[in-house]
Amino acid sequence: MPGDISLVEIMKLVGTEIGVSDWISVDQTMIDTFADATLDHQFIHVDPERAKAETPYGGTIAHGFLTLSLLSVMNYSGLPKIREQTMGINYGFEKIRFMSPVKCGARVRGRFLLAETRLRGASMLMLTYDVTVEIESERKPALTATWTTISQFDPKDRPEEV
């Protein structure tokens, strides 16, 4: 569904899947960079030889929080842009479950079901998504989450019907 959409149109899509992101490759460089940024250098993430020898994964796996953080870029490639929006804000998560590890070299993508929309003041639309991050060729997803974002817009652009 990517493209652009109006505030009125998106509010009518509650209960439907409104986007699927592009696939993203999770390689060792990405995992190592995330480990450096978060200071989480646990061997299951950054030591391929030890992870192969001592874990059931056959090598390193991505940090769960790395997979979660990829939702931002998945949002850009998978969701329609709201025409009236001047800024998007991450509001937070209600429920996050890490269902399956993302092995180094895997590809992931996000599926977004629009669960709820709610106007907040004269210039904000809160959007809540039920998100699933799939792992290519795997039955179980990497994670599921309920994610709320805010679409900020100029009050003069608020349609009369909302």
mmCIF file of C-alpha atoms in Angstrom:
data_model
loop_
_atom_site.group_PDB
_atom_site.id
_atom_site.type_symbol
_atom_site.label_atom_id
_atom_site.label_comp_id
_atom_site.label_asym_id
_atom_site.label_seq_id
_atom_site.Cartn_x
_atom_site.Cartn_y
_atom_site.Cartn_z
ATOM 1 C CA MET A 1 0.000 0.000 0.000
ATOM 2 C CA PRO A 2 2.871 2.524 0.201
ATOM 3 C CA GLY A 3 2.259 5.790 -1.529
ATOM 4 C CA ASP A 4 0.450 8.620 0.111
ATOM 5 C CA ILE A 5 -2.855 8.764 1.920
ATOM 6 C CA SER A 6 -4.945 11.399 3.661
ATOM 7 C CA LEU A 7 -5.827 11.568 7.342
ATOM 8 C CA VAL A 8 -9.434 10.731 6.457
ATOM 9 C CA GLU A 9 -8.409 7.716 4.374
ATOM 10 C CA ILE A 10 -6.047 6.220 6.943
ATOM 11 C CA MET A 11 -8.611 6.457 9.724
ATOM 12 C CA LYS A 12 -10.938 4.273 7.634
ATOM 13 C CA LEU A 13 -8.331 1.481 7.434
ATOM 14 C CA VAL A 14 -8.441 0.407 11.083
ATOM 15 C CA GLY A 15 -8.465 -3.382 11.247
ATOM 16 C CA THR A 16 -6.600 -3.908 7.971
ATOM 17 C CA GLU A 17 -3.028 -4.681 7.043
ATOM 18 C CA ILE A 18 -1.769 -1.434 5.570
ATOM 19 C CA GLY A 19 1.800 -2.261 4.746
ATOM 20 C CA VAL A 20 4.630 -4.740 4.345
ATOM 21 C CA SER A 21 8.190 -3.433 4.344
ATOM 22 C CA ASP A 22 11.091 -4.293 2.103
ATOM 23 C CA TRP A 23 13.373 -7.127 3.210
ATOM 24 C CA ILE A 24 16.397 -6.081 5.275
ATOM 25 C CA SER A 25 19.551 -8.201 5.477
ATOM 26 C CA VAL A 26 20.979 -8.566 8.968
ATOM 27 C CA ASP A 27 24.696 -9.207 8.572
ATOM 28 C CA GLN A 28 27.571 -9.388 11.040
ATOM 29 C CA THR A 29 28.623 -5.799 10.346
ATOM 30 C CA MET A 30 25.145 -4.565 11.351
ATOM 31 C CA ILE A 31 25.183 -6.754 14.465
ATOM 32 C CA ASP A 32 28.681 -5.590 15.458
ATOM 33 C CA THR A 33 27.808 -1.937 14.899
ATOM 34 C CA PHE A 34 24.720 -2.322 17.089
ATOM 35 C CA ALA A 35 26.818 -4.077 19.751
ATOM 36 C CA ASP A 36 29.235 -1.135 19.747
ATOM 37 C CA ALA A 37 26.409 1.405 19.980
ATOM 38 C CA THR A 38 24.693 -0.378 22.885
ATOM 39 C CA LEU A 39 27.807 -1.777 24.589
ATOM 40 C CA ASP A 40 26.225 -5.255 24.426
ATOM 41 C CA HIS A 41 29.077 -7.496 23.259
ATOM 42 C CA GLN A 42 27.690 -10.827 24.442
ATOM 43 C CA PHE A 43 29.414 -13.584 22.464
ATOM 44 C CA ILE A 44 26.171 -14.885 20.929
ATOM 45 C CA HIS A 45 26.121 -11.647 18.926
ATOM 46 C CA VAL A 46 29.761 -10.827 18.176
ATOM 47 C CA ASP A 47 31.842 -14.028 18.242
ATOM 48 C CA PRO A 48 30.881 -16.248 15.273
ATOM 49 C CA GLU A 49 33.231 -19.122 16.174
ATOM 50 C CA ARG A 50 32.191 -19.326 19.806
ATOM 51 C CA ALA A 51 28.489 -18.881 18.915
ATOM 52 C CA LYS A 52 28.802 -21.736 16.411
ATOM 53 C CA ALA A 53 30.444 -23.988 18.987
ATOM 54 C CA GLU A 54 28.399 -23.113 22.076
ATOM 55 C CA THR A 55 24.882 -22.226 20.917
ATOM 56 C CA PRO A 56 22.110 -24.038 19.067
ATOM 57 C CA TYR A 57 21.976 -21.262 16.428
ATOM 58 C CA GLY A 58 24.942 -22.322 14.291
ATOM 59 C CA GLY A 59 26.477 -18.865 14.564
ATOM 60 C CA THR A 60 25.716 -15.407 15.831
ATOM 61 C CA ILE A 61 22.259 -13.912 16.216
ATOM 62 C CA ALA A 62 21.045 -10.322 16.143
ATOM 63 C CA HIS A 63 20.204 -8.558 19.377
ATOM 64 C CA GLY A 64 16.451 -8.524 19.956
ATOM 65 C CA PHE A 65 16.643 -4.758 20.343
ATOM 66 C CA LEU A 66 18.413 -4.509 16.971
ATOM 67 C CA THR A 67 15.499 -6.296 15.345
ATOM 68 C CA LEU A 68 13.072 -4.014 17.184
ATOM 69 C CA SER A 69 14.986 -0.901 16.113
ATOM 70 C CA LEU A 70 14.642 -1.896 12.454
ATOM 71 C CA LEU A 71 10.919 -1.092 12.730
ATOM 72 C CA SER A 72 11.782 2.553 12.018
ATOM 73 C CA VAL A 73 13.185 1.797 8.572
ATOM 74 C CA MET A 74 10.448 -0.790 7.981
ATOM 75 C CA ASN A 75 7.932 1.972 8.668
ATOM 76 C CA TYR A 76 9.471 4.115 5.910
ATOM 77 C CA SER A 77 9.456 1.400 3.263
ATOM 78 C CA GLY A 78 6.229 -0.331 4.227
ATOM 79 C CA LEU A 79 3.663 2.242 5.287
ATOM 80 C CA PRO A 80 1.850 4.890 3.259
ATOM 81 C CA LYS A 81 2.852 8.477 3.902
ATOM 82 C CA ILE A 82 0.135 10.694 5.395
ATOM 83 C CA ARG A 83 -0.162 13.746 3.146
ATOM 84 C CA GLU A 84 -0.909 16.202 5.941
ATOM 85 C CA GLN A 85 1.890 14.938 8.205
ATOM 86 C CA THR A 86 4.667 17.378 9.067
ATOM 87 C CA MET A 87 6.494 15.085 11.486
ATOM 88 C CA GLY A 88 6.275 11.528 12.800
ATOM 89 C CA ILE A 89 6.984 10.668 16.440
ATOM 90 C CA ASN A 90 7.603 7.311 18.089
ATOM 91 C CA TYR A 91 5.215 7.168 21.064
ATOM 92 C CA GLY A 92 6.032 3.692 22.362
ATOM 93 C CA PHE A 93 5.160 0.030 22.665
ATOM 94 C CA GLU A 94 2.575 -1.843 24.673
ATOM 95 C CA LYS A 95 3.614 -5.425 24.110
ATOM 96 C CA ILE A 96 6.810 -6.748 22.590
ATOM 97 C CA ARG A 97 7.536 -10.441 22.308
ATOM 98 C CA PHE A 98 10.784 -11.816 20.883
ATOM 99 C CA MET A 99 9.542 -15.028 19.279
ATOM 100 C CA SER A 100 12.520 -16.360 17.365
ATOM 101 C CA PRO A 101 16.192 -15.363 16.993
ATOM 102 C CA VAL A 102 17.380 -13.632 13.833
ATOM 103 C CA LYS A 103 20.461 -15.502 12.665
ATOM 104 C CA CYS A 104 23.321 -13.605 11.100
ATOM 105 C CA GLY A 105 22.707 -13.433 7.345
ATOM 106 C CA ALA A 106 18.910 -13.663 7.619
ATOM 107 C CA ARG A 107 16.499 -11.219 6.035
ATOM 108 C CA VAL A 108 13.600 -9.675 7.950
ATOM 109 C CA ARG A 109 10.588 -7.543 7.061
ATOM 110 C CA GLY A 110 7.707 -5.925 8.908
ATOM 111 C CA ARG A 111 3.952 -6.396 8.476
ATOM 112 C CA PHE A 112 1.757 -3.624 9.819
ATOM 113 C CA LEU A 113 -1.889 -4.014 10.766
ATOM 114 C CA LEU A 114 -3.510 -0.705 11.724
ATOM 115 C CA ALA A 115 -5.197 -1.521 15.037
ATOM 116 C CA GLU A 116 -6.399 1.931 16.106
ATOM 117 C CA THR A 117 -6.347 5.630 15.267
ATOM 118 C CA ARG A 118 -7.165 8.387 17.706
ATOM 119 C CA LEU A 119 -7.006 12.138 17.378
ATOM 120 C CA ARG A 120 -5.046 13.852 20.110
ATOM 121 C CA GLY A 121 -5.568 17.571 20.274
ATOM 122 C CA ALA A 122 -5.938 19.662 17.145
ATOM 123 C CA SER A 123 -2.753 18.544 15.430
ATOM 124 C CA MET A 124 -1.936 14.919 16.222
ATOM 125 C CA LEU A 125 -3.193 11.536 15.092
ATOM 126 C CA MET A 126 -2.096 8.569 17.202
ATOM 127 C CA LEU A 127 -1.744 5.373 15.171
ATOM 128 C CA THR A 128 -1.428 1.978 16.821
ATOM 129 C CA TYR A 129 -0.106 -0.946 14.806
ATOM 130 C CA ASP A 130 0.047 -4.654 15.469
ATOM 131 C CA VAL A 131 3.451 -5.378 13.973
ATOM 132 C CA THR A 132 5.037 -8.679 13.046
ATOM 133 C CA VAL A 133 8.675 -8.918 11.996
ATOM 134 C CA GLU A 134 9.021 -11.951 9.758
ATOM 135 C CA ILE A 135 12.207 -13.892 9.074
ATOM 136 C CA GLU A 136 12.525 -15.015 5.477
ATOM 137 C CA SER A 137 11.914 -18.771 5.078
ATOM 138 C CA GLU A 138 11.053 -19.205 8.779
ATOM 139 C CA ARG A 139 7.658 -20.194 10.157
ATOM 140 C CA LYS A 140 7.911 -18.219 13.416
ATOM 141 C CA PRO A 141 8.357 -14.446 13.377
ATOM 142 C CA ALA A 142 11.288 -12.696 14.992
ATOM 143 C CA LEU A 143 8.970 -10.531 17.049
ATOM 144 C CA THR A 144 5.479 -9.227 17.519
ATOM 145 C CA ALA A 145 4.638 -5.846 19.012
ATOM 146 C CA THR A 146 1.939 -3.270 19.525
ATOM 147 C CA TRP A 147 3.470 0.032 18.438
ATOM 148 C CA THR A 148 2.010 3.528 18.737
ATOM 149 C CA THR A 149 3.241 6.462 16.687
ATOM 150 C CA ILE A 150 2.042 10.043 16.351
ATOM 151 C CA SER A 151 1.468 11.805 13.074
ATOM 152 C CA GLN A 152 1.878 15.537 13.681
ATOM 153 C CA PHE A 153 0.131 17.903 11.273
ATOM 154 C CA ASP A 154 -0.712 21.592 11.021
ATOM 155 C CA PRO A 155 -4.158 22.189 12.610
ATOM 156 C CA LYS A 156 -5.210 24.206 9.554
ATOM 157 C CA ASP A 157 -4.788 21.009 7.482
ATOM 158 C CA ARG A 158 -7.139 18.977 9.694
ATOM 159 C CA PRO A 159 -10.034 17.839 7.537
ATOM 160 C CA GLU A 160 -13.465 18.878 8.727
ATOM 161 C CA GLU A 161 -14.683 15.274 8.767
ATOM 162 C CA VAL A 162 -12.120 14.300 11.423
#
